[in-house]
Amino acid sequence: MALARILVVEDDEKLNHIVCLGLLNGGYQAIGCLNAKEALSRMEEMKFDLIISDIMMPGMDGFAFAEEVRAGDGRIPILFMTARDDMPSKQRGYRIGIDDYVVKPVEPDELLLRVGALLRRANIAAGKKLEAGNLVMDAEEHTAYVNGEELPLTVREFDILFKLLSFPKKTFTRSQLMEAFWDYDSSATSRTVDVYMAKLREKTAPCDGFDIVTVHGLGYKAVLR
């Protein structure tokens, strides 16, 4: 089985080397870049399974870099590793579509735990079947079952729930959900998303493996029990 390949984007050359070495010792392939422009060039040359990026970098900062990545790839996990510990930075990052946020200095073992969790979520999302407690979802058949009985979900409800459960603990903003599951010319609003989430909570009440949680000021996430 091929080792996961991780792109490390960090302008501090010494820290970049330390992070890459820790990842290599943890059983991953690691390639370091000192700026976002170099990282984007590397991404054109080869496929990566996960990105670790600083925010404050010369030229293109981490926010702009993450936006550029998300414009071309909505699935690759992105982990911000930064000295910025303020809520506005975290909110902006999650709105762009990053998957995790860790504040420097970070313990090497914690970083490996976060990387492993993100890669597991990504692998689940790439699969066709998903299980959470007594709920089983089959993306190929577009069916969901609770304790063996079919759960009556609309196509959109199924897609939203599958997305949330594919990335447990990841917060999806209302705007991200609208862009993913409603047409751009749709009359849907953030209130429409709230209504769908209320319906999903009602329909999935018999499910014992997760909760759909409101993240105030951002959106929604699924939390496994």
Tab-separated table of N, CA and C in Angstrom, residues 83-211:
chain	number	residue	atom	x	y	z
A	83	ALA	N	0.676	30.385	13.876
A	83	ALA	CA	0.809	31.069	15.166
A	83	ALA	C	-0.429	31.904	15.489
A	84	ARG	N	-1.318	32.080	14.516
A	84	ARG	CA	-2.507	32.918	14.722
A	84	ARG	C	-3.568	32.143	15.489
A	85	ASP	N	-3.864	32.630	16.689
A	85	ASP	CA	-4.791	31.929	17.576
A	85	ASP	C	-6.104	32.688	17.749
A	86	ASP	N	-6.410	33.615	16.837
A	86	ASP	CA	-7.617	34.429	16.974
A	86	ASP	C	-8.799	33.783	16.257
A	87	MET	N	-9.992	33.993	16.791
A	87	MET	CA	-11.199	33.401	16.225
A	87	MET	C	-11.484	33.849	14.794
A	88	PRO	N	-11.302	35.140	14.425
A	88	PRO	CA	-11.554	35.547	13.034
A	88	PRO	C	-10.727	34.754	12.021
A	89	SER	N	-9.472	34.450	12.367
A	89	SER	CA	-8.628	33.663	11.459
A	89	SER	C	-9.162	32.244	11.323
A	90	LYS	N	-9.591	31.683	12.455
A	90	LYS	CA	-10.139	30.324	12.413
A	90	LYS	C	-11.432	30.296	11.602
A	91	GLN	N	-12.306	31.277	11.830
A	91	GLN	CA	-13.559	31.336	11.081
A	91	GLN	C	-13.304	31.497	9.587
A	92	ARG	N	-12.368	32.375	9.246
A	92	ARG	CA	-12.059	32.585	7.828
A	92	ARG	C	-11.528	31.307	7.192
A	93	GLY	N	-10.656	30.617	7.917
A	93	GLY	CA	-10.109	29.370	7.382
A	93	GLY	C	-11.178	28.331	7.125
A	94	TYR	N	-12.071	28.138	8.104
A	94	TYR	CA	-13.121	27.128	7.934
A	94	TYR	C	-14.118	27.535	6.853
A	95	ARG	N	-14.353	28.832	6.716
A	95	ARG	CA	-15.255	29.280	5.648
A	95	ARG	C	-14.654	28.987	4.278
A	96	ILE	N	-13.344	29.128	4.152
A	96	ILE	CA	-12.671	28.819	2.887
A	96	ILE	C	-12.787	27.338	2.569
A	97	GLY	N	-12.768	26.512	3.635
A	97	GLY	CA	-12.908	25.079	3.405
A	97	GLY	C	-11.772	24.237	3.953
A	98	ILE	N	-10.983	24.789	4.904
A	98	ILE	CA	-9.958	23.953	5.513
A	98	ILE	C	-10.625	22.911	6.408
A	99	ASP	N	-9.868	21.882	6.784
A	99	ASP	CA	-10.430	20.781	7.550
A	99	ASP	C	-10.017	20.774	9.019
A	100	ASP	N	-8.889	21.396	9.327
A	100	ASP	CA	-8.440	21.430	10.720
A	100	ASP	C	-7.513	22.625	10.894
A	101	TYR	N	-7.348	23.028	12.163
A	101	TYR	CA	-6.598	24.244	12.482
A	101	TYR	C	-5.845	23.984	13.769
A	102	VAL	N	-4.525	24.104	13.741
A	102	VAL	CA	-3.722	23.869	14.931
A	102	VAL	C	-2.781	25.054	15.127
A	103	VAL	N	-2.618	25.458	16.392
A	103	VAL	CA	-1.819	26.637	16.716
A	103	VAL	C	-0.406	26.225	17.125
A	104	LYS	N	0.594	26.909	16.573
A	104	LYS	CA	1.995	26.664	16.942
A	104	LYS	C	2.255	27.189	18.357
A	105	PRO	N	3.160	26.586	19.093
A	105	PRO	CA	3.903	25.374	18.721
A	105	PRO	C	3.027	24.130	18.917
A	106	VAL	N	3.182	23.160	18.044
A	106	VAL	CA	2.383	21.944	18.134
A	106	VAL	C	3.296	20.764	18.423
A	107	GLU	N	2.855	19.898	19.314
A	107	GLU	CA	3.624	18.690	19.623
A	107	GLU	C	3.625	17.768	18.410
A	108	PRO	N	4.777	17.178	18.064
A	108	PRO	CA	4.845	16.278	16.905
A	108	PRO	C	3.839	15.141	16.958
A	109	ASP	N	3.634	14.573	18.154
A	109	ASP	CA	2.685	13.462	18.284
A	109	ASP	C	1.255	13.923	18.011
A	110	GLU	N	0.913	15.145	18.458
A	110	GLU	CA	-0.427	15.664	18.200
A	110	GLU	C	-0.630	15.893	16.706
A	111	LEU	N	0.399	16.413	16.043
A	111	LEU	CA	0.295	16.643	14.608
A	111	LEU	C	0.060	15.330	13.871
A	112	LEU	N	0.757	14.277	14.271
A	112	LEU	CA	0.570	12.969	13.640
A	112	LEU	C	-0.847	12.449	13.882
A	113	LEU	N	-1.386	12.683	15.083
A	113	LEU	CA	-2.759	12.253	15.369
A	113	LEU	C	-3.758	12.970	14.470
A	114	ARG	N	-3.568	14.276	14.308
A	114	ARG	CA	-4.470	15.066	13.467
A	114	ARG	C	-4.363	14.639	12.007
A	115	VAL	N	-3.145	14.410	11.533
A	115	VAL	CA	-2.936	13.966	10.153
A	115	VAL	C	-3.618	12.622	9.924
A	116	GLY	N	-3.425	11.697	10.861
A	116	GLY	CA	-4.050	10.380	10.716
A	116	GLY	C	-5.567	10.465	10.665
A	117	ALA	N	-6.155	11.323	11.528
A	117	ALA	CA	-7.611	11.483	11.554
A	117	ALA	C	-8.119	12.069	10.243
A	118	LEU	N	-7.429	13.074	9.722
A	118	LEU	CA	-7.855	13.707	8.470
A	118	LEU	C	-7.774	12.727	7.302
A	119	LEU	N	-6.728	11.926	7.268
A	119	LEU	CA	-6.589	10.945	6.180
A	119	LEU	C	-7.673	9.866	6.274
A	120	ARG	N	-8.022	9.461	7.492
A	120	ARG	CA	-9.100	8.470	7.642
A	120	ARG	C	-10.419	9.029	7.140
A	121	ARG	N	-10.716	10.272	7.486
A	121	ARG	CA	-11.964	10.896	7.024
A	121	ARG	C	-11.985	10.973	5.503
A	122	ALA	N	-10.858	11.332	4.910
A	122	ALA	CA	-10.787	11.453	3.461
A	122	ALA	C	-11.006	10.101	2.791
A	123	ASN	N	-10.466	9.046	3.389
A	123	ASN	CA	-10.645	7.706	2.821
A	123	ASN	C	-12.094	7.260	2.915
A	124	ILE	N	-12.749	7.603	4.033
A	124	ILE	CA	-14.171	7.271	4.178
A	124	ILE	C	-14.981	7.996	3.122
A	125	ALA	N	-14.667	9.271	2.911
A	125	ALA	CA	-15.421	10.071	1.947
A	125	ALA	C	-15.276	9.543	0.532
A	126	ALA	N	-14.123	8.938	0.246
A	126	ALA	CA	-13.885	8.418	-1.106
A	126	ALA	C	-14.625	7.099	-1.332
A	127	GLY	N	-15.087	6.479	-0.250
A	127	GLY	CA	-15.785	5.210	-0.380
A	127	GLY	C	-17.238	5.386	-0.772
A	128	LYS	N	-17.894	4.258	-1.034
A	128	LYS	CA	-19.288	4.285	-1.470
A	128	LYS	C	-20.251	3.980	-0.341
A	129	LYS	N	-19.748	3.347	0.729
A	129	LYS	CA	-20.610	2.996	1.853
A	129	LYS	C	-20.098	3.661	3.119
A	130	LEU	N	-21.041	3.942	4.002
A	130	LEU	CA	-20.702	4.647	5.231
A	130	LEU	C	-21.575	4.098	6.352
A	131	GLU	N	-20.960	3.884	7.508
A	131	GLU	CA	-21.700	3.399	8.668
A	131	GLU	C	-21.452	4.327	9.850
A	132	ALA	N	-22.519	4.633	10.582
A	132	ALA	CA	-22.420	5.435	11.798
A	132	ALA	C	-23.433	4.876	12.782
A	133	GLY	N	-22.953	4.090	13.723
A	133	GLY	CA	-23.871	3.437	14.654
A	133	GLY	C	-24.801	2.485	13.924
A	134	ASN	N	-26.111	2.669	14.113
A	134	ASN	CA	-27.087	1.787	13.467
A	134	ASN	C	-27.515	2.276	12.079
A	135	LEU	N	-26.841	3.313	11.566
A	135	LEU	CA	-27.147	3.842	10.232
A	135	LEU	C	-26.139	3.322	9.219
A	136	VAL	N	-26.656	2.846	8.082
A	136	VAL	CA	-25.816	2.417	6.962
A	136	VAL	C	-26.267	3.182	5.730
A	137	MET	N	-25.317	3.859	5.056
A	137	MET	CA	-25.633	4.619	3.848
A	137	MET	C	-24.851	4.049	2.675
A	138	ASP	N	-25.521	3.889	1.555
A	138	ASP	CA	-24.912	3.383	0.331
A	138	ASP	C	-25.029	4.456	-0.735
A	139	ALA	N	-23.900	5.092	-1.074
A	139	ALA	CA	-23.931	6.205	-2.024
A	139	ALA	C	-24.238	5.740	-3.433
A	140	GLU	N	-23.873	4.509	-3.748
A	140	GLU	CA	-24.124	4.011	-5.095
A	140	GLU	C	-25.622	3.795	-5.320
A	141	GLU	N	-26.281	3.232	-4.310
A	141	GLU	CA	-27.724	2.980	-4.416
A	141	GLU	C	-28.556	4.168	-3.932
A	142	HIS	N	-27.907	5.125	-3.289
A	142	HIS	CA	-28.582	6.291	-2.717
A	142	HIS	C	-29.658	5.867	-1.721
A	143	THR	N	-29.297	4.922	-0.857
A	143	THR	CA	-30.236	4.427	0.144
A	143	THR	C	-29.589	4.488	1.526
A	144	ALA	N	-30.451	4.630	2.533
A	144	ALA	CA	-29.990	4.658	3.915
A	144	ALA	C	-30.883	3.742	4.751
A	145	TYR	N	-30.262	3.005	5.672
A	145	TYR	CA	-31.006	2.069	6.493
A	145	TYR	C	-30.656	2.268	7.965
A	146	VAL	N	-31.667	2.205	8.817
A	146	VAL	CA	-31.480	2.258	10.263
A	146	VAL	C	-32.024	0.953	10.839
A	147	ASN	N	-31.133	0.200	11.477
A	147	ASN	CA	-31.510	-1.124	12.001
A	147	ASN	C	-32.164	-1.986	10.921
A	148	GLY	N	-31.663	-1.861	9.683
A	148	GLY	CA	-32.148	-2.690	8.588
A	148	GLY	C	-33.379	-2.158	7.883
A	149	GLU	N	-33.999	-1.106	8.403
A	149	GLU	CA	-35.191	-0.529	7.766
A	149	GLU	C	-34.801	0.749	7.020
A	150	GLU	N	-35.351	0.901	5.821
A	150	GLU	CA	-34.967	2.033	4.992
A	150	GLU	C	-35.402	3.355	5.614
A	151	LEU	N	-34.497	4.326	5.575
A	151	LEU	CA	-34.774	5.664	6.083
A	151	LEU	C	-35.232	6.534	4.912
A	152	PRO	N	-36.435	7.121	4.994
A	152	PRO	CA	-36.968	7.890	3.861
A	152	PRO	C	-36.309	9.268	3.741
A	153	LEU	N	-35.286	9.346	2.922
A	153	LEU	CA	-34.590	10.611	2.687
A	153	LEU	C	-34.747	11.041	1.232
A	154	THR	N	-34.909	12.337	1.022
A	154	THR	CA	-34.882	12.845	-0.344
A	154	THR	C	-33.437	12.775	-0.845
A	155	VAL	N	-33.243	12.951	-2.146
A	155	VAL	CA	-31.891	12.907	-2.711
A	155	VAL	C	-31.000	13.959	-2.059
A	156	ARG	N	-31.525	15.176	-1.906
A	156	ARG	CA	-30.726	16.244	-1.311
A	156	ARG	C	-30.420	15.959	0.160
A	157	GLU	N	-31.407	15.454	0.894
A	157	GLU	CA	-31.176	15.114	2.296
A	157	GLU	C	-30.099	14.042	2.420
A	158	PHE	N	-30.175	13.034	1.544
A	158	PHE	CA	-29.175	11.972	1.559
A	158	PHE	C	-27.782	12.543	1.307
A	159	ASP	N	-27.663	13.377	0.278
A	159	ASP	CA	-26.359	13.927	-0.099
A	159	ASP	C	-25.766	14.785	1.018
A	160	ILE	N	-26.603	15.600	1.658
A	160	ILE	CA	-26.118	16.448	2.752
A	160	ILE	C	-25.635	15.592	3.920
A	161	LEU	N	-26.446	14.597	4.292
A	161	LEU	CA	-26.082	13.745	5.424
A	161	LEU	C	-24.815	12.947	5.129
A	162	PHE	N	-24.699	12.426	3.916
A	162	PHE	CA	-23.511	11.657	3.548
A	162	PHE	C	-22.264	12.534	3.620
A	163	LYS	N	-22.412	13.789	3.184
A	163	LYS	CA	-21.289	14.729	3.228
A	163	LYS	C	-20.872	14.998	4.669
A	164	LEU	N	-21.834	15.286	5.531
A	164	LEU	CA	-21.521	15.580	6.929
A	164	LEU	C	-20.847	14.391	7.612
A	165	LEU	N	-21.377	13.193	7.376
A	165	LEU	CA	-20.830	12.005	8.037
A	165	LEU	C	-19.503	11.559	7.434
A	166	SER	N	-19.230	11.989	6.207
A	166	SER	CA	-17.941	11.663	5.587
A	166	SER	C	-16.802	12.421	6.245
A	167	PHE	N	-17.138	13.571	6.846
A	167	PHE	CA	-16.125	14.397	7.503
A	167	PHE	C	-16.586	14.738	8.916
A	168	PRO	N	-16.659	13.732	9.809
A	168	PRO	CA	-17.137	14.013	11.167
A	168	PRO	C	-16.282	15.063	11.853
A	169	LYS	N	-16.941	15.961	12.563
A	169	LYS	CA	-16.343	17.085	13.296
A	169	LYS	C	-15.947	18.248	12.392
A	170	LYS	N	-16.009	18.073	11.071
A	170	LYS	CA	-15.686	19.202	10.196
A	170	LYS	C	-16.922	20.093	10.056
A	171	THR	N	-16.726	21.386	10.233
A	171	THR	CA	-17.823	22.336	10.105
A	171	THR	C	-17.991	22.766	8.654
A	172	PHE	N	-19.217	22.660	8.145
A	172	PHE	CA	-19.557	23.156	6.818
A	172	PHE	C	-20.410	24.408	6.993
A	173	THR	N	-19.995	25.498	6.385
A	173	THR	CA	-20.761	26.726	6.493
A	173	THR	C	-22.043	26.601	5.673
A	174	ARG	N	-23.000	27.451	5.969
A	174	ARG	CA	-24.241	27.439	5.199
A	174	ARG	C	-23.970	27.741	3.725
A	175	SER	N	-23.063	28.668	3.469
A	175	SER	CA	-22.768	29.010	2.075
A	175	SER	C	-22.114	27.844	1.349
A	176	GLN	N	-21.249	27.090	2.034
A	176	GLN	CA	-20.641	25.910	1.415
A	176	GLN	C	-21.704	24.867	1.064
A	177	LEU	N	-22.644	24.661	1.967
A	177	LEU	CA	-23.712	23.689	1.717
A	177	LEU	C	-24.611	24.146	0.572
A	178	MET	N	-24.900	25.436	0.522
A	178	MET	CA	-25.733	25.959	-0.560
A	178	MET	C	-25.045	25.787	-1.909
A	179	GLU	N	-23.751	26.075	-1.954
A	179	GLU	CA	-23.004	25.939	-3.204
A	179	GLU	C	-22.936	24.483	-3.648
A	180	ALA	N	-22.841	23.565	-2.671
A	180	ALA	CA	-22.694	22.151	-2.997
A	180	ALA	C	-24.005	21.483	-3.399
A	181	PHE	N	-25.116	21.905	-2.774
A	181	PHE	CA	-26.355	21.136	-2.938
A	181	PHE	C	-27.535	21.917	-3.524
A	182	TRP	N	-27.344	23.196	-3.791
A	182	TRP	CA	-28.384	23.978	-4.452
A	182	TRP	C	-27.796	24.684	-5.664
A	183	ASP	N	-28.548	24.811	-6.715
A	183	ASP	CA	-28.061	25.490	-7.909
A	183	ASP	C	-27.818	26.957	-7.610
A	184	TYR	N	-26.895	27.545	-8.349
A	184	TYR	CA	-26.572	28.959	-8.154
A	184	TYR	C	-27.781	29.859	-8.435
A	185	ASP	N	-28.649	29.428	-9.359
A	185	ASP	CA	-29.815	30.249	-9.680
A	185	ASP	C	-31.015	29.896	-8.791
A	186	SER	N	-30.768	29.075	-7.791
A	186	SER	CA	-31.843	28.679	-6.891
A	186	SER	C	-32.231	29.844	-5.983
A	187	SER	N	-33.437	29.797	-5.491
A	187	SER	CA	-33.912	30.833	-4.560
A	187	SER	C	-33.580	30.469	-3.115
A	188	ALA	N	-32.756	29.426	-2.940
A	188	ALA	CA	-32.406	28.972	-1.600
A	188	ALA	C	-31.626	30.043	-0.848
A	189	THR	N	-31.862	30.106	0.460
A	189	THR	CA	-31.152	31.033	1.329
A	189	THR	C	-30.564	30.244	2.493
A	190	SER	N	-29.849	30.942	3.369
A	190	SER	CA	-29.299	30.268	4.547
A	190	SER	C	-30.419	29.682	5.398
A	191	ARG	N	-31.588	30.312	5.357
A	191	ARG	CA	-32.742	29.789	6.094
A	191	ARG	C	-33.171	28.438	5.516
A	192	THR	N	-33.051	28.276	4.207
A	192	THR	CA	-33.385	27.002	3.570
A	192	THR	C	-32.506	25.892	4.129
A	193	VAL	N	-31.222	26.176	4.301
A	193	VAL	CA	-30.300	25.197	4.871
A	193	VAL	C	-30.740	24.820	6.277
A	194	ASP	N	-31.127	25.815	7.064
A	194	ASP	CA	-31.574	25.552	8.436
A	194	ASP	C	-32.807	24.640	8.460
A	195	VAL	N	-33.719	24.879	7.526
A	195	VAL	CA	-34.931	24.052	7.447
A	195	VAL	C	-34.563	22.603	7.119
A	196	TYR	N	-33.645	22.414	6.170
A	196	TYR	CA	-33.216	21.058	5.804
A	196	TYR	C	-32.540	20.362	6.977
A	197	MET	N	-31.751	21.109	7.724
A	197	MET	CA	-31.084	20.505	8.867
A	197	MET	C	-32.080	20.088	9.939
A	198	ALA	N	-33.111	20.895	10.118
A	198	ALA	CA	-34.156	20.533	11.085
A	198	ALA	C	-34.858	19.240	10.651
A	199	LYS	N	-35.129	19.124	9.338
A	199	LYS	CA	-35.752	17.907	8.824
A	199	LYS	C	-34.840	16.694	9.000
A	200	LEU	N	-33.537	16.900	8.726
A	200	LEU	CA	-32.594	15.792	8.879
A	200	LEU	C	-32.507	15.336	10.332
A	201	ARG	N	-32.515	16.286	11.248
A	201	ARG	CA	-32.472	15.916	12.664
A	201	ARG	C	-33.705	15.093	13.043
A	202	GLU	N	-34.852	15.517	12.527
A	202	GLU	CA	-36.095	14.803	12.830
A	202	GLU	C	-36.073	13.390	12.259
A	203	LYS	N	-35.636	13.275	10.990
A	203	LYS	CA	-35.640	11.967	10.331
A	203	LYS	C	-34.587	11.025	10.902
A	204	THR	N	-33.463	11.592	11.384
A	204	THR	CA	-32.392	10.735	11.896
A	204	THR	C	-32.459	10.562	13.412
A	205	ALA	N	-33.573	10.939	14.009
A	205	ALA	CA	-33.739	10.777	15.462
A	205	ALA	C	-33.492	9.335	15.918
A	206	PRO	N	-33.895	8.303	15.128
A	206	PRO	CA	-33.647	6.919	15.558
A	206	PRO	C	-32.181	6.499	15.450
A	207	CYS	N	-31.342	7.311	14.837
A	207	CYS	CA	-29.926	6.956	14.658
A	207	CYS	C	-29.175	7.171	15.975
A	208	ASP	N	-28.358	6.191	16.342
A	208	ASP	CA	-27.685	6.261	17.642
A	208	ASP	C	-26.190	6.564	17.536
A	209	GLY	N	-25.694	6.844	16.326
A	209	GLY	CA	-24.252	6.958	16.170
A	209	GLY	C	-23.713	8.363	15.994
A	210	PHE	N	-24.579	9.370	15.919
A	210	PHE	CA	-24.076	10.725	15.652
A	210	PHE	C	-25.120	11.765	16.042
A	211	ASP	N	-24.658	13.009	16.104
A	211	ASP	CA	-25.529	14.158	16.291
A	211	ASP	C	-25.187	15.190	15.226
